[in-house]
């Protein structure tokens, strides 16, 4: 299993009239956490795309429990529970600085061969790095 932790601070412009972090911002927060998780594996999105692989979002789900507020420091725990195939799913838990669970979610990406514009299995160079996180289970 692959797990990473990302910190994000809620900026003033990300809040609504009620003072809550606007619900639509969580897709961006999850993306930041996902990009950092890929960096932990050893790749940037740019490197993956430069090698001819695209990762469009197939599915995004979120379950809101409590709001975040301006200047809250959020901790997003990103977990990859199973090795990717054509699909690659990231699970999220978002906590405030009091360690209260604010929301949970998941994003599923699809590996797409840029030249053929068709779904594909993850390339060996990618899987060689990802599998390192699953070998000790």
PDB file of C-alpha atoms in Angstrom:
ATOM      1  CA  UNK A   1       0.000   0.000   0.000  1.00  0.00           C
ATOM      2  CA  UNK A   2       1.201   3.479  -0.843  1.00  0.00           C
ATOM      3  CA  UNK A   3       0.432   6.308   1.557  1.00  0.00           C
ATOM      4  CA  UNK A   4       1.440   9.965   1.612  1.00  0.00           C
ATOM      5  CA  UNK A   5       0.564  13.112   3.535  1.00  0.00           C
ATOM      6  CA  UNK A   6       0.152  16.605   2.086  1.00  0.00           C
ATOM      7  CA  UNK A   7      -0.423  19.879   3.941  1.00  0.00           C
ATOM      8  CA  UNK A   8      -2.537  22.647   2.398  1.00  0.00           C
ATOM      9  CA  UNK A   9      -3.634  25.914   3.980  1.00  0.00           C
ATOM     10  CA  UNK A  10      -7.084  27.288   3.138  1.00  0.00           C
ATOM     11  CA  UNK A  11      -6.646  30.700   1.537  1.00  0.00           C
ATOM     12  CA  UNK A  12      -9.107  33.565   1.982  1.00  0.00           C
ATOM     13  CA  UNK A  13     -10.185  33.500  -1.666  1.00  0.00           C
ATOM     14  CA  UNK A  14     -11.136  29.823  -1.297  1.00  0.00           C
ATOM     15  CA  UNK A  15     -13.864  30.540   1.246  1.00  0.00           C
ATOM     16  CA  UNK A  16     -17.523  31.309   0.649  1.00  0.00           C
ATOM     17  CA  UNK A  17     -19.793  33.869   2.304  1.00  0.00           C
ATOM     18  CA  UNK A  18     -20.313  31.537   5.277  1.00  0.00           C
ATOM     19  CA  UNK A  19     -16.558  31.448   5.882  1.00  0.00           C
ATOM     20  CA  UNK A  20     -16.284  27.798   4.829  1.00  0.00           C
ATOM     21  CA  UNK A  21     -13.732  26.491   2.368  1.00  0.00           C
ATOM     22  CA  UNK A  22     -15.829  26.319  -0.805  1.00  0.00           C
ATOM     23  CA  UNK A  23     -16.766  22.696  -1.506  1.00  0.00           C
ATOM     24  CA  UNK A  24     -15.480  22.773  -5.093  1.00  0.00           C
ATOM     25  CA  UNK A  25     -11.925  23.494  -3.920  1.00  0.00           C
ATOM     26  CA  UNK A  26     -11.507  19.974  -2.577  1.00  0.00           C
ATOM     27  CA  UNK A  27     -11.042  18.618  -6.111  1.00  0.00           C
ATOM     28  CA  UNK A  28      -8.005  20.907  -6.389  1.00  0.00           C
ATOM     29  CA  UNK A  29      -6.780  19.987  -2.906  1.00  0.00           C
ATOM     30  CA  UNK A  30      -7.018  16.309  -3.834  1.00  0.00           C
ATOM     31  CA  UNK A  31      -5.131  17.010  -7.051  1.00  0.00           C
ATOM     32  CA  UNK A  32      -2.288  18.657  -5.124  1.00  0.00           C
ATOM     33  CA  UNK A  33      -2.147  15.609  -2.851  1.00  0.00           C
ATOM     34  CA  UNK A  34      -2.223  13.249  -5.858  1.00  0.00           C
ATOM     35  CA  UNK A  35       0.616  15.104  -7.604  1.00  0.00           C
ATOM     36  CA  UNK A  36       2.701  14.923  -4.426  1.00  0.00           C
ATOM     37  CA  UNK A  37       1.944  11.195  -4.107  1.00  0.00           C
ATOM     38  CA  UNK A  38       3.191  10.645  -7.651  1.00  0.00           C
ATOM     39  CA  UNK A  39       6.344  12.598  -6.750  1.00  0.00           C
ATOM     40  CA  UNK A  40       6.849  10.255  -3.806  1.00  0.00           C
ATOM     41  CA  UNK A  41       6.774   7.346  -6.253  1.00  0.00           C
ATOM     42  CA  UNK A  42       9.383   9.161  -8.315  1.00  0.00           C
ATOM     43  CA  UNK A  43       7.460  10.867 -11.121  1.00  0.00           C
ATOM     44  CA  UNK A  44       5.944  14.237 -11.898  1.00  0.00           C
ATOM     45  CA  UNK A  45       2.800  14.489 -14.001  1.00  0.00           C
ATOM     46  CA  UNK A  46       4.934  16.283 -16.601  1.00  0.00           C
ATOM     47  CA  UNK A  47       7.390  13.391 -16.822  1.00  0.00           C
ATOM     48  CA  UNK A  48       4.568  10.878 -17.220  1.00  0.00           C
ATOM     49  CA  UNK A  49       2.947  12.958 -19.955  1.00  0.00           C
ATOM     50  CA  UNK A  50       6.312  13.549 -21.674  1.00  0.00           C
ATOM     51  CA  UNK A  51       6.651   9.756 -21.897  1.00  0.00           C
ATOM     52  CA  UNK A  52       3.338   9.540 -23.759  1.00  0.00           C
ATOM     53  CA  UNK A  53       0.937   8.623 -20.954  1.00  0.00           C
ATOM     54  CA  UNK A  54      -2.082  10.732 -20.021  1.00  0.00           C
ATOM     55  CA  UNK A  55      -4.038  10.280 -16.777  1.00  0.00           C
ATOM     56  CA  UNK A  56      -7.539  11.741 -17.179  1.00  0.00           C
ATOM     57  CA  UNK A  57     -10.018  11.528 -14.310  1.00  0.00           C
ATOM     58  CA  UNK A  58     -12.668   8.840 -14.735  1.00  0.00           C
ATOM     59  CA  UNK A  59     -14.444   9.268 -11.404  1.00  0.00           C
ATOM     60  CA  UNK A  60     -14.422  11.697  -8.460  1.00  0.00           C
ATOM     61  CA  UNK A  61     -16.358  11.113  -5.244  1.00  0.00           C
ATOM     62  CA  UNK A  62     -16.370  12.988  -1.972  1.00  0.00           C
ATOM     63  CA  UNK A  63     -18.264  12.707   1.308  1.00  0.00           C
ATOM     64  CA  UNK A  64     -18.349  15.914   3.358  1.00  0.00           C
ATOM     65  CA  UNK A  65     -18.461  15.639   7.145  1.00  0.00           C
ATOM     66  CA  UNK A  66     -17.320  19.030   8.507  1.00  0.00           C
ATOM     67  CA  UNK A  67     -16.236  22.319   6.936  1.00  0.00           C
ATOM     68  CA  UNK A  68     -12.749  23.792   6.799  1.00  0.00           C
ATOM     69  CA  UNK A  69     -12.298  27.528   7.388  1.00  0.00           C
ATOM     70  CA  UNK A  70      -9.980  30.299   6.243  1.00  0.00           C
ATOM     71  CA  UNK A  71      -6.371  29.748   7.381  1.00  0.00           C
ATOM     72  CA  UNK A  72      -6.993  26.156   8.524  1.00  0.00           C
ATOM     73  CA  UNK A  73      -4.064  23.894   7.789  1.00  0.00           C
ATOM     74  CA  UNK A  74      -5.447  20.766   6.165  1.00  0.00           C
ATOM     75  CA  UNK A  75      -3.717  17.414   6.134  1.00  0.00           C
ATOM     76  CA  UNK A  76      -4.701  15.195   3.241  1.00  0.00           C
ATOM     77  CA  UNK A  77      -3.801  11.541   3.590  1.00  0.00           C
ATOM     78  CA  UNK A  78      -3.637   9.921   0.167  1.00  0.00           C
ATOM     79  CA  UNK A  79      -3.704   6.136  -0.063  1.00  0.00           C
ATOM     80  CA  UNK A  80      -3.320   3.829  -3.038  1.00  0.00           C
ATOM     81  CA  UNK A  81      -4.743   0.548  -1.786  1.00  0.00           C
ATOM     82  CA  UNK A  82      -4.108  -1.628  -4.823  1.00  0.00           C
ATOM     83  CA  UNK A  83      -1.711  -1.758  -7.719  1.00  0.00           C
ATOM     84  CA  UNK A  84      -2.963   0.157 -10.730  1.00  0.00           C
ATOM     85  CA  UNK A  85      -4.132  -1.572 -13.860  1.00  0.00           C
ATOM     86  CA  UNK A  86      -5.739   0.453 -16.627  1.00  0.00           C
ATOM     87  CA  UNK A  87      -7.389   2.327 -13.736  1.00  0.00           C
ATOM     88  CA  UNK A  88      -5.497   3.999 -10.893  1.00  0.00           C
ATOM     89  CA  UNK A  89      -7.503   4.904  -7.763  1.00  0.00           C
ATOM     90  CA  UNK A  90      -6.432   7.331  -5.045  1.00  0.00           C
ATOM     91  CA  UNK A  91      -8.321   7.446  -1.718  1.00  0.00           C
ATOM     92  CA  UNK A  92      -8.318  10.578   0.429  1.00  0.00           C
ATOM     93  CA  UNK A  93      -8.943  11.586   4.022  1.00  0.00           C
ATOM     94  CA  UNK A  94      -8.855  15.298   4.815  1.00  0.00           C
ATOM     95  CA  UNK A  95      -8.247  16.464   8.397  1.00  0.00           C
ATOM     96  CA  UNK A  96      -8.051  19.901  10.009  1.00  0.00           C
ATOM     97  CA  UNK A  97      -5.320  20.874  12.468  1.00  0.00           C
ATOM     98  CA  UNK A  98      -7.451  19.522  15.344  1.00  0.00           C
ATOM     99  CA  UNK A  99      -7.246  16.115  13.614  1.00  0.00           C
ATOM    100  CA  UNK A 100     -10.992  16.164  12.882  1.00  0.00           C
ATOM    101  CA  UNK A 101     -11.996  14.292   9.744  1.00  0.00           C
ATOM    102  CA  UNK A 102     -13.506  16.818   7.327  1.00  0.00           C
ATOM    103  CA  UNK A 103     -14.132  14.646   4.292  1.00  0.00           C
ATOM    104  CA  UNK A 104     -13.212  11.458   2.490  1.00  0.00           C
ATOM    105  CA  UNK A 105     -13.030  10.873  -1.209  1.00  0.00           C
ATOM    106  CA  UNK A 106     -11.600   8.947  -4.104  1.00  0.00           C
ATOM    107  CA  UNK A 107     -10.385   9.767  -7.581  1.00  0.00           C
ATOM    108  CA  UNK A 108      -9.944   7.170 -10.301  1.00  0.00           C
ATOM    109  CA  UNK A 109      -7.661   7.952 -13.234  1.00  0.00           C
ATOM    110  CA  UNK A 110      -7.237   6.010 -16.451  1.00  0.00           C
ATOM    111  CA  UNK A 111      -3.913   5.368 -18.170  1.00  0.00           C
ATOM    112  CA  UNK A 112      -4.237   6.553 -21.775  1.00  0.00           C
ATOM    113  CA  UNK A 113      -1.668   6.111 -24.538  1.00  0.00           C
ATOM    114  CA  UNK A 114      -1.374   9.617 -25.969  1.00  0.00           C
ATOM    115  CA  UNK A 115      -0.496   8.489 -29.522  1.00  0.00           C
ATOM    116  CA  UNK A 116      -3.380   6.031 -29.844  1.00  0.00           C
ATOM    117  CA  UNK A 117      -5.747   7.999 -27.555  1.00  0.00           C
ATOM    118  CA  UNK A 118      -6.824   4.672 -26.043  1.00  0.00           C
ATOM    119  CA  UNK A 119      -6.742   3.281 -22.503  1.00  0.00           C
ATOM    120  CA  UNK A 120      -3.664   1.205 -21.788  1.00  0.00           C
ATOM    121  CA  UNK A 121      -1.991  -0.705 -18.983  1.00  0.00           C
ATOM    122  CA  UNK A 122       0.594   1.218 -16.978  1.00  0.00           C
ATOM    123  CA  UNK A 123       4.039   1.068 -18.560  1.00  0.00           C
ATOM    124  CA  UNK A 124       6.729  -1.131 -17.005  1.00  0.00           C
ATOM    125  CA  UNK A 125       8.878   1.877 -16.037  1.00  0.00           C
ATOM    126  CA  UNK A 126       5.951   3.161 -13.958  1.00  0.00           C
ATOM    127  CA  UNK A 127       4.983  -0.164 -12.418  1.00  0.00           C
ATOM    128  CA  UNK A 128       8.605  -0.921 -11.435  1.00  0.00           C
ATOM    129  CA  UNK A 129       8.485   2.073  -9.073  1.00  0.00           C
ATOM    130  CA  UNK A 130       4.911   1.617  -7.807  1.00  0.00           C
ATOM    131  CA  UNK A 131       5.376  -2.072  -7.011  1.00  0.00           C
ATOM    132  CA  UNK A 132       8.092  -1.176  -4.467  1.00  0.00           C
ATOM    133  CA  UNK A 133       5.328   0.112  -2.184  1.00  0.00           C
ATOM    134  CA  UNK A 134       3.407  -3.155  -2.347  1.00  0.00           C
ATOM    135  CA  UNK A 135       6.189  -5.762  -2.021  1.00  0.00           C
ATOM    136  CA  UNK A 136       6.331  -5.794   1.799  1.00  0.00           C
ATOM    137  CA  UNK A 137       2.650  -6.521   2.341  1.00  0.00           C
TER     138      UNK A 137
END
